[in-house]
Amino acid sequence: MAHPVERASGTGAAADLPPGQRLQRGWPVTHYGPVPKFRPERWDFRVFGATADGDKRSWTHEEFTALPYATVVADLHCVTKFSMLGAEWGGVPACAILDLAPPAPGVTHVMVWAEYGFSANLRLADFADDDAIFAIHKDGELLTAEHGFPARLVVPHLYAWKGPKWVRGVEYMTADRRGFWEQRGYHNVGDPWKEQRYSYQEEPGDGPEI
């Protein structure tokens, strides 16, 4: 395992709440559908789509947990209006995936895929943010199954639905395409500081037509 890199993007102060959010002391369990059963011998993480060399990449669970590791102190803002401040997330930085499996020059967006075919689309710049991380630990403890073990994406500057639980891979895209919740009325970008909760709030250029 690589030497941990520490970053911070949240102060843990209530004054840091985005508009419309309330401070949450615990960590509620919110997701759509059942909690998947983790089978380490079958689990892998894949990168596919418009890669720089045209090849797919994949890692077993053992290989994935041996990738470069970092910790990020960051907030989590749920679109259901609760915010959890100052959590420490440990795992594989999204930028490490981009380094190990570079996207082609024309890639503008990614689709993050999870169990049961769940997906969330992000702009490449959001995915490449220094604080975006495939979290394995929270506050030094392994994630529970209900909170996304073996890995969940955390993108602190976007609403939490943009970081799926139970991730299984990343697709590089040369054009935007809406993910699961984005097809069902949620905002295509999801910036909590602009309170971008729903698709009816979108402005021209925020995303493809529904």
XYZ file of N, CA and C in Angstrom:
630
model
N 0.843 -1.188 0.000
C 0.000 0.000 0.000
C 0.881 1.241 0.000
N 0.549 2.217 -0.825
C 1.336 3.436 -0.899
C 1.193 4.238 0.384
N 2.174 5.099 0.648
C 2.114 5.955 1.830
C 0.906 6.876 1.734
N 0.087 6.969 2.794
C -1.123 7.788 2.731
C -0.817 9.256 2.459
N -1.677 9.868 1.678
C -1.632 11.304 1.431
C -2.833 11.915 2.124
N -2.628 12.958 2.906
C -3.723 13.573 3.643
C -4.119 14.891 2.990
N -5.438 15.098 2.881
C -5.966 16.347 2.356
C -7.131 16.767 3.233
N -7.531 18.012 3.129
C -8.677 18.498 3.893
C -9.501 19.435 3.032
N -10.825 19.210 3.002
C -11.705 20.106 2.258
C -12.939 20.473 3.063
N -12.964 20.156 4.356
C -14.086 20.515 5.211
C -13.583 20.863 6.595
N -14.168 21.871 7.213
C -13.711 22.302 8.527
C -14.502 21.677 9.652
N -15.676 21.116 9.337
C -16.518 20.560 10.378
C -17.325 21.608 11.119
N -17.328 22.849 10.650
C -18.074 23.919 11.306
C -19.460 24.051 10.695
N -20.469 24.271 11.556
C -21.841 24.375 11.069
C -22.008 25.531 10.094
N -21.148 26.545 10.196
C -21.230 27.682 9.285
C -20.933 27.278 7.851
N -20.371 26.075 7.658
C -20.013 25.619 6.321
C -21.163 24.933 5.596
N -22.357 24.942 6.162
C -23.477 24.253 5.530
C -23.920 24.964 4.253
N -24.123 24.211 3.175
C -24.701 24.804 1.968
C -26.149 25.224 2.226
N -26.716 26.039 1.349
C -28.096 26.500 1.557
C -29.081 25.329 1.607
N -30.018 25.414 2.554
C -31.065 24.403 2.664
C -30.669 23.149 3.411
N -29.411 23.049 3.879
C -28.938 21.852 4.569
C -29.040 22.008 6.081
N -29.122 20.881 6.794
C -29.113 20.875 8.258
C -27.992 19.957 8.737
N -27.431 20.286 9.879
C -26.328 19.509 10.426
C -26.830 18.171 10.954
N -26.146 17.092 10.575
C -26.499 15.738 11.004
C -25.379 15.194 11.871
N -25.707 14.779 13.095
C -24.685 14.261 14.004
C -24.307 12.824 13.677
N -25.282 12.012 13.310
C -24.989 10.632 12.934
C -24.845 10.504 11.425
N -24.972 9.274 10.934
C -24.868 9.027 9.497
C -26.039 8.149 9.076
N -27.139 8.754 8.629
C -28.298 7.961 8.214
C -27.966 7.043 7.041
N -28.665 5.938 6.968
C -28.519 5.010 5.845
C -29.575 5.362 4.812
N -29.141 5.761 3.634
C -30.068 6.095 2.551
C -29.574 5.442 1.273
N -30.417 4.657 0.645
C -30.090 4.099 -0.663
C -31.348 3.519 -1.285
N -31.239 3.211 -2.559
C -32.347 2.634 -3.317
C -32.038 1.163 -3.560
N -32.945 0.277 -3.158
C -32.744 -1.145 -3.386
C -32.033 -1.826 -2.229
N -31.829 -3.146 -2.336
C -31.219 -3.921 -1.251
C -29.706 -3.726 -1.175
N -29.150 -4.082 -0.029
C -27.699 -4.055 0.153
C -27.110 -5.299 -0.516
N -26.174 -5.131 -1.450
C -25.621 -6.304 -2.141
C -24.717 -7.127 -1.231
N -24.652 -8.408 -1.499
C -23.744 -9.283 -0.764
C -22.365 -9.209 -1.399
N -21.355 -8.974 -0.585
C -19.987 -8.852 -1.088
C -19.355 -10.231 -1.214
N -18.904 -10.554 -2.423
C -18.204 -11.807 -2.696
C -16.818 -11.451 -3.232
N -15.801 -11.445 -2.368
C -14.479 -10.953 -2.784
C -13.893 -11.697 -3.967
N -14.195 -12.983 -4.098
C -13.630 -13.759 -5.203
C -14.238 -13.373 -6.549
N -15.395 -12.713 -6.532
C -16.054 -12.298 -7.771
C -15.930 -10.803 -8.036
N -15.545 -10.057 -7.027
C -15.548 -8.601 -7.140
C -14.377 -8.114 -7.983
N -14.637 -7.155 -8.844
C -13.565 -6.456 -9.540
C -13.993 -5.021 -9.791
N -13.016 -4.200 -10.127
C -13.251 -2.794 -10.452
C -12.713 -2.577 -11.857
N -13.557 -2.046 -12.746
C -13.196 -1.941 -14.156
C -13.187 -0.494 -14.631
N -12.291 -0.214 -15.550
C -12.276 1.058 -16.267
C -12.403 0.738 -17.747
N -13.368 1.358 -18.399
C -13.625 1.045 -19.808
C -14.171 2.285 -20.499
N -14.541 2.136 -21.760
C -14.991 3.284 -22.542
C -13.831 3.873 -23.321
N -13.777 5.201 -23.385
C -12.780 5.899 -24.200
C -11.473 6.064 -23.427
N -10.746 4.956 -23.266
C -9.435 5.020 -22.616
C -8.389 5.488 -23.618
N -7.265 5.970 -23.104
C -6.227 6.535 -23.972
C -5.662 5.502 -24.938
N -5.506 4.249 -24.477
C -4.933 3.217 -25.344
C -5.980 2.285 -25.939
N -7.255 2.543 -25.644
C -8.326 1.717 -26.181
C -8.552 0.417 -25.437
N -7.767 0.163 -24.393
C -7.889 -1.082 -23.641
C -8.681 -0.868 -22.352
N -9.293 -1.940 -21.881
C -9.964 -1.929 -20.593
C -8.954 -2.271 -19.504
N -9.239 -1.826 -18.287
C -8.427 -2.195 -17.131
C -9.335 -2.760 -16.055
N -8.815 -3.687 -15.276
C -9.595 -4.207 -14.157
C -8.661 -4.618 -13.035
N -9.182 -4.539 -11.809
C -8.440 -4.923 -10.618
C -9.319 -5.819 -9.755
N -8.750 -6.870 -9.215
C -9.457 -7.669 -8.223
C -9.583 -6.850 -6.942
N -10.339 -7.367 -5.986
C -10.471 -6.642 -4.722
C -9.117 -6.501 -4.038
N -8.328 -7.554 -4.044
C -7.006 -7.488 -3.424
C -6.127 -6.461 -4.125
N -6.184 -6.424 -5.455
C -5.381 -5.461 -6.209
C -5.876 -4.034 -5.993
N -7.193 -3.867 -5.936
C -7.756 -2.525 -5.765
C -7.346 -1.930 -4.422
N -7.396 -2.721 -3.368
C -7.047 -2.203 -2.044
C -5.547 -1.965 -1.891
N -4.743 -2.435 -2.862
C -3.302 -2.181 -2.843
C -2.916 -0.969 -3.692
N -3.893 -0.319 -4.328
C -3.609 0.873 -5.127
C -3.249 2.045 -4.211
N -2.686 3.116 -4.778
C -2.325 4.283 -3.949
C -3.469 4.712 -3.036
N -3.133 4.975 -1.791
C -4.117 5.245 -0.739
C -3.951 6.674 -0.237
N -5.070 7.320 0.063
C -5.034 8.677 0.605
C -6.136 8.832 1.632
N -6.026 9.849 2.464
C -7.117 10.226 3.356
C -7.523 11.657 3.052
N -8.816 11.898 3.094
C -9.383 13.214 2.824
C -10.339 13.556 3.957
N -10.162 14.701 4.577
C -11.122 15.191 5.561
C -12.096 16.092 4.821
N -13.344 15.656 4.738
C -14.292 16.357 3.880
C -15.712 16.151 4.374
N -16.591 17.033 3.939
C -18.001 16.984 4.307
C -18.785 16.149 3.302
N -19.952 15.687 3.736
C -20.857 14.952 2.861
C -22.227 15.616 2.947
N -22.755 16.018 1.789
C -24.030 16.730 1.728
C -25.040 15.895 0.952
N -26.073 15.439 1.635
C -27.104 14.620 0.993
C -28.201 15.519 0.433
N -28.730 15.147 -0.717
C -29.791 15.934 -1.335
C -31.064 15.924 -0.496
N -31.186 14.973 0.441
C -32.332 14.950 1.351
C -32.198 15.981 2.466
N -31.161 16.805 2.391
C -30.963 18.012 3.208
C -30.192 17.804 4.503
N -29.560 16.651 4.709
C -28.664 16.556 5.861
C -27.218 16.657 5.388
N -26.386 17.212 6.250
C -24.954 17.329 5.987
C -24.179 16.750 7.160
N -23.148 15.988 6.850
C -22.246 15.416 7.843
C -20.879 16.052 7.612
N -20.369 16.748 8.620
C -19.182 17.573 8.431
C -17.927 16.934 9.018
N -16.807 17.175 8.341
C -15.497 16.839 8.873
C -15.179 15.370 9.002
N -15.747 14.522 8.157
C -15.429 13.092 8.198
C -14.077 12.842 7.529
N -13.382 11.816 7.993
C -12.127 11.416 7.353
C -12.394 10.194 6.482
N -12.162 10.341 5.193
C -12.376 9.270 4.226
C -11.022 8.723 3.792
N -10.875 7.418 3.820
C -9.638 6.795 3.376
C -9.907 5.832 2.236
N -9.086 5.893 1.202
C -9.290 4.996 0.075
C -8.428 5.364 -1.114
N -8.903 5.019 -2.288
C -8.161 5.220 -3.536
C -8.624 6.520 -4.186
N -7.743 7.500 -4.341
C -8.157 8.754 -4.981
C -8.605 8.521 -6.424
N -9.622 9.244 -6.841
C -10.071 9.128 -8.229
C -8.947 9.487 -9.196
N -8.099 10.437 -8.805
C -7.001 10.830 -9.692
C -6.007 9.689 -9.894
N -5.917 8.761 -8.923
C -5.040 7.605 -9.097
C -5.570 6.690 -10.196
N -6.889 6.536 -10.262
C -7.488 5.736 -11.335
C -7.211 6.389 -12.685
N -7.324 7.713 -12.741
C -7.047 8.424 -13.993
C -5.587 8.278 -14.402
N -4.684 8.225 -13.437
C -3.263 8.046 -13.748
C -2.972 6.628 -14.240
N -3.598 5.644 -13.604
C -3.335 4.247 -13.944
C -4.030 3.819 -15.236
N -5.167 4.426 -15.518
C -5.926 4.113 -16.735
C -6.369 5.432 -17.352
N -5.467 6.125 -18.051
C -5.773 7.471 -18.545
C -6.920 7.479 -19.556
N -7.744 8.531 -19.517
C -8.792 8.682 -20.523
C -8.230 9.227 -21.828
N -8.950 9.000 -22.907
C -8.577 9.566 -24.202
C -8.729 11.085 -24.157
N -8.046 11.802 -25.056
C -8.100 13.270 -25.033
C -9.506 13.851 -25.135
N -10.424 13.164 -25.822
C -11.761 13.714 -26.018
C -12.748 13.446 -24.901
N -12.317 12.817 -23.825
C -13.238 12.482 -22.735
C -13.624 13.745 -21.966
N -14.924 13.920 -21.758
C -15.447 15.082 -21.034
C -16.189 14.697 -19.762
N -16.674 13.447 -19.693
C -17.486 12.998 -18.566
C -17.139 11.550 -18.225
N -17.547 11.142 -17.044
C -17.438 9.734 -16.668
C -18.794 9.268 -16.157
N -19.029 7.975 -16.285
C -20.162 7.326 -15.644
C -19.583 6.366 -14.614
N -19.955 6.554 -13.367
C -19.507 5.661 -12.302
C -20.582 4.595 -12.120
N -20.175 3.342 -12.256
C -21.112 2.223 -12.195
C -20.999 1.513 -10.858
N -22.134 1.020 -10.370
C -22.186 0.330 -9.089
C -23.018 -0.942 -9.237
N -23.180 -1.659 -8.136
C -23.970 -2.889 -8.157
C -25.390 -2.623 -8.666
N -25.999 -3.675 -9.220
C -27.365 -3.643 -9.752
C -27.517 -2.700 -10.942
N -26.402 -2.288 -11.564
C -26.484 -1.393 -12.706
C -26.730 0.057 -12.348
N -26.624 0.405 -11.062
C -26.790 1.799 -10.653
C -25.648 2.627 -11.226
N -25.926 3.895 -11.538
C -24.910 4.732 -12.173
C -25.083 6.191 -11.772
N -23.992 6.947 -11.881
C -24.013 8.399 -11.678
C -23.015 9.020 -12.637
N -23.457 10.031 -13.374
C -22.565 10.701 -14.319
C -21.955 11.937 -13.679
N -20.693 12.200 -14.031
C -19.983 13.373 -13.535
C -19.161 13.981 -14.661
N -18.974 15.285 -14.579
C -18.010 15.920 -15.464
C -16.617 15.409 -15.099
N -15.763 15.261 -16.101
C -14.420 14.757 -15.839
C -13.701 15.619 -14.806
N -13.885 16.930 -14.877
C -13.218 17.824 -13.932
C -13.668 17.562 -12.501
N -14.938 17.213 -12.303
C -15.424 16.896 -10.957
C -14.834 15.579 -10.464
N -14.784 14.593 -11.345
C -14.218 13.293 -10.976
C -12.731 13.417 -10.663
N -12.036 14.295 -11.388
C -10.589 14.459 -11.222
C -10.222 15.375 -10.060
N -11.202 15.911 -9.356
C -10.921 16.806 -8.236
C -10.021 16.118 -7.212
N -9.119 16.883 -6.610
C -8.151 16.315 -5.669
C -8.810 15.577 -4.507
N -10.022 15.982 -4.121
C -10.678 15.380 -2.962
C -11.628 14.236 -3.315
N -11.838 13.959 -4.590
C -12.694 12.834 -4.977
C -11.969 11.527 -4.664
N -12.654 10.613 -3.983
C -11.977 9.417 -3.483
C -12.932 8.227 -3.458
N -12.416 7.065 -3.830
C -13.156 5.818 -3.661
C -12.897 5.346 -2.233
N -13.810 5.699 -1.349
C -13.599 5.477 0.079
C -13.787 4.013 0.452
N -12.866 3.529 1.267
C -12.917 2.193 1.851
C -13.127 2.305 3.361
N -12.588 3.386 3.936
C -12.694 3.642 5.374
C -13.360 4.992 5.626
N -14.024 5.094 6.755
C -14.505 6.380 7.273
C -14.051 6.488 8.722
N -13.358 7.581 9.026
C -12.840 7.813 10.377
C -12.050 6.612 10.897
N -11.262 6.014 10.005
C -10.373 4.931 10.385
C -10.996 3.555 10.444
N -12.296 3.453 10.204
C -12.992 2.167 10.248
C -13.468 1.777 8.855
N -13.449 0.465 8.579
C -14.000 0.004 7.313
C -15.451 0.443 7.180
N -15.841 0.826 5.981
C -17.246 1.112 5.737
C -18.087 -0.122 6.059
N -19.280 0.099 6.556
C -20.215 -1.009 6.703
C -20.855 -1.295 5.346
N -21.468 -2.459 5.237
C -22.148 -2.804 3.985
C -23.234 -1.789 3.657
N -23.967 -1.328 4.674
C -25.053 -0.372 4.447
C -24.546 0.966 3.935
N -23.303 1.293 4.251
C -22.740 2.569 3.817
C -21.813 2.431 2.615
N -21.788 1.245 1.986
C -21.110 1.155 0.704
C -19.936 0.215 0.589
N -19.578 -0.521 1.668
C -18.465 -1.458 1.559
C -18.714 -2.433 0.404
N -17.692 -2.714 -0.412
C -16.264 -2.496 -0.184
C -15.720 -1.129 -0.601
N -16.477 -0.337 -1.364
C -15.994 0.994 -1.740
C -17.159 1.840 -2.228
N -17.097 3.122 -1.903
C -18.066 4.087 -2.412
C -17.300 5.320 -2.865
N -17.825 5.991 -3.857
C -17.207 7.230 -4.307
C -17.693 8.382 -3.434
N -16.771 9.236 -3.023
C -17.102 10.464 -2.302
C -16.553 11.633 -3.109
N -17.443 12.532 -3.516
C -17.058 13.752 -4.237
C -17.567 14.909 -3.385
N -16.755 15.422 -2.467
C -17.259 16.321 -1.426
C -17.948 17.587 -1.917
N -17.562 18.089 -3.087
C -18.140 19.357 -3.537
C -19.448 19.172 -4.299
N -19.932 17.925 -4.418
C -21.220 17.646 -5.046
C -22.127 16.928 -4.045
N -23.434 16.910 -4.334
C -24.349 16.147 -3.490
C -23.935 14.675 -3.475
N -24.263 14.001 -2.375
C -23.747 12.656 -2.136
C -24.234 11.622 -3.144
N -25.394 11.847 -3.794
C -25.842 10.836 -4.756
C -24.884 10.723 -5.939
N -24.059 11.749 -6.160
C -23.066 11.692 -7.230
C -21.917 10.741 -6.894
N -21.888 10.248 -5.671
C -20.890 9.273 -5.255
C -21.569 7.964 -4.886
N -21.765 7.067 -5.832
C -22.500 5.831 -5.548
C -21.810 4.936 -4.519
N -22.634 4.201 -3.789
C -22.134 3.110 -2.954
C -21.860 1.894 -3.839
N -21.082 0.951 -3.304
C -20.871 -0.361 -3.936
C -20.384 -0.226 -5.384
N -19.397 0.644 -5.575
C -18.921 0.926 -6.928
C -18.256 -0.295 -7.550
N -18.358 -0.378 -8.879
C -17.752 -1.480 -9.618
C -16.932 -1.025 -10.818
N -16.998 0.264 -11.163
C -16.194 0.679 -12.295
C -16.498 2.084 -12.769
N -15.696 2.510 -13.744
C -15.815 3.845 -14.330
C -15.783 3.720 -15.845
N -16.718 4.384 -16.484
C -16.767 4.450 -17.945
C -16.382 5.857 -18.382
N -15.391 5.963 -19.271
C -14.998 7.254 -19.827
C -15.890 7.574 -21.023
N -16.396 8.808 -21.072
C -17.354 9.182 -22.115
C -16.910 10.463 -22.822
N -17.133 10.514 -24.120
C -16.821 11.707 -24.903
C -18.032 12.623 -25.045
N -19.158 12.230 -24.475
C -20.359 13.068 -24.417
C -21.107 12.710 -23.141
N -21.814 13.672 -22.588
C -22.520 13.444 -21.334
C -23.718 12.523 -21.541
N -24.011 11.743 -20.527
C -25.169 10.850 -20.517
C -25.656 10.755 -19.078
N -26.953 10.855 -18.868
C -27.483 10.905 -17.508
C -27.425 9.542 -16.824
N -27.110 9.585 -15.521
C -27.099 8.385 -14.708
C -28.479 8.062 -14.159
N -28.516 7.166 -13.178
C -29.783 6.644 -12.654
C -30.689 7.751 -12.124
N -30.228 8.513 -11.131
C -31.082 9.550 -10.550
C -31.227 10.750 -11.464
N -30.235 10.994 -12.291
C -30.303 12.125 -13.220
C -31.382 11.899 -14.280
N -31.687 10.637 -14.571
C -32.789 10.323 -15.483
C -34.143 10.431 -14.796
N -34.132 10.521 -13.477
C -35.372 10.473 -12.698
C -35.647 11.784 -11.962
N -35.143 12.873 -12.515
C -35.529 14.182 -12.012
C -34.523 14.914 -11.165
N -33.348 14.310 -10.939
C -32.326 15.016 -10.172
C -31.418 15.814 -11.102
N -30.821 16.856 -10.541
C -29.995 17.777 -11.323
C -28.791 17.051 -11.919
N -28.422 17.422 -13.121
C -27.332 16.731 -13.801
C -25.967 17.033 -13.194
N -25.809 18.202 -12.564
C -24.522 18.584 -11.976
C -24.497 18.291 -10.481
N -25.463 18.823 -9.721
C -25.573 18.498 -8.306
C -24.633 19.253 -7.386
N -24.479 20.558 -7.600
C -23.636 21.387 -6.734
C -24.463 21.854 -5.537
N -24.123 21.422 -4.306
C -24.935 21.818 -3.150
C -24.859 23.302 -2.829
N -23.759 23.952 -3.186
C -23.612 25.380 -2.884
C -24.481 26.238 -3.794
N -24.894 25.674 -4.925
C -25.859 26.336 -5.807
C -27.251 25.735 -5.628
N -27.381 24.795 -4.697
C -28.622 24.080 -4.399
C -29.226 23.472 -5.668
N -28.387 22.794 -6.426
C -28.811 22.157 -7.677
C -29.360 20.760 -7.372
N -30.598 20.716 -6.896
C -31.194 19.450 -6.481
C -31.939 18.746 -7.616
N -32.699 19.495 -8.414
C -33.636 18.876 -9.349
C -33.415 19.358 -10.779
N -33.836 18.520 -11.718
C -33.580 18.815 -13.128
C -34.310 20.064 -13.606
N -35.442 20.418 -12.985
C -36.157 21.615 -13.438
C -35.356 22.889 -13.160
N -34.329 22.785 -12.309
C -33.480 23.936 -12.018
C -32.351 24.104 -13.038
N -32.202 23.155 -13.930
C -31.065 23.191 -14.846
C -31.147 24.361 -15.815
N -29.981 24.878 -16.124
C -29.843 25.932 -17.113
C -29.205 25.355 -18.366
N -29.307 26.050 -19.496
C -28.679 25.545 -20.723
C -27.203 25.224 -20.504
N -26.801 24.050 -20.935
C -25.425 23.620 -20.769
C -25.183 22.759 -19.551
N -26.181 22.658 -18.653
C -25.998 21.836 -17.453
C -26.045 20.346 -17.749
N -26.710 19.954 -18.830
C -26.785 18.527 -19.119
C -27.602 18.230 -20.353
N -27.562 16.965 -20.797
C -28.347 16.562 -21.968
C -29.833 16.525 -21.640
N -30.646 16.507 -22.673
C -32.089 16.442 -22.477
C -32.469 15.123 -21.814
N -33.515 15.190 -21.019
C -34.006 13.981 -20.349
C -34.864 13.176 -21.320
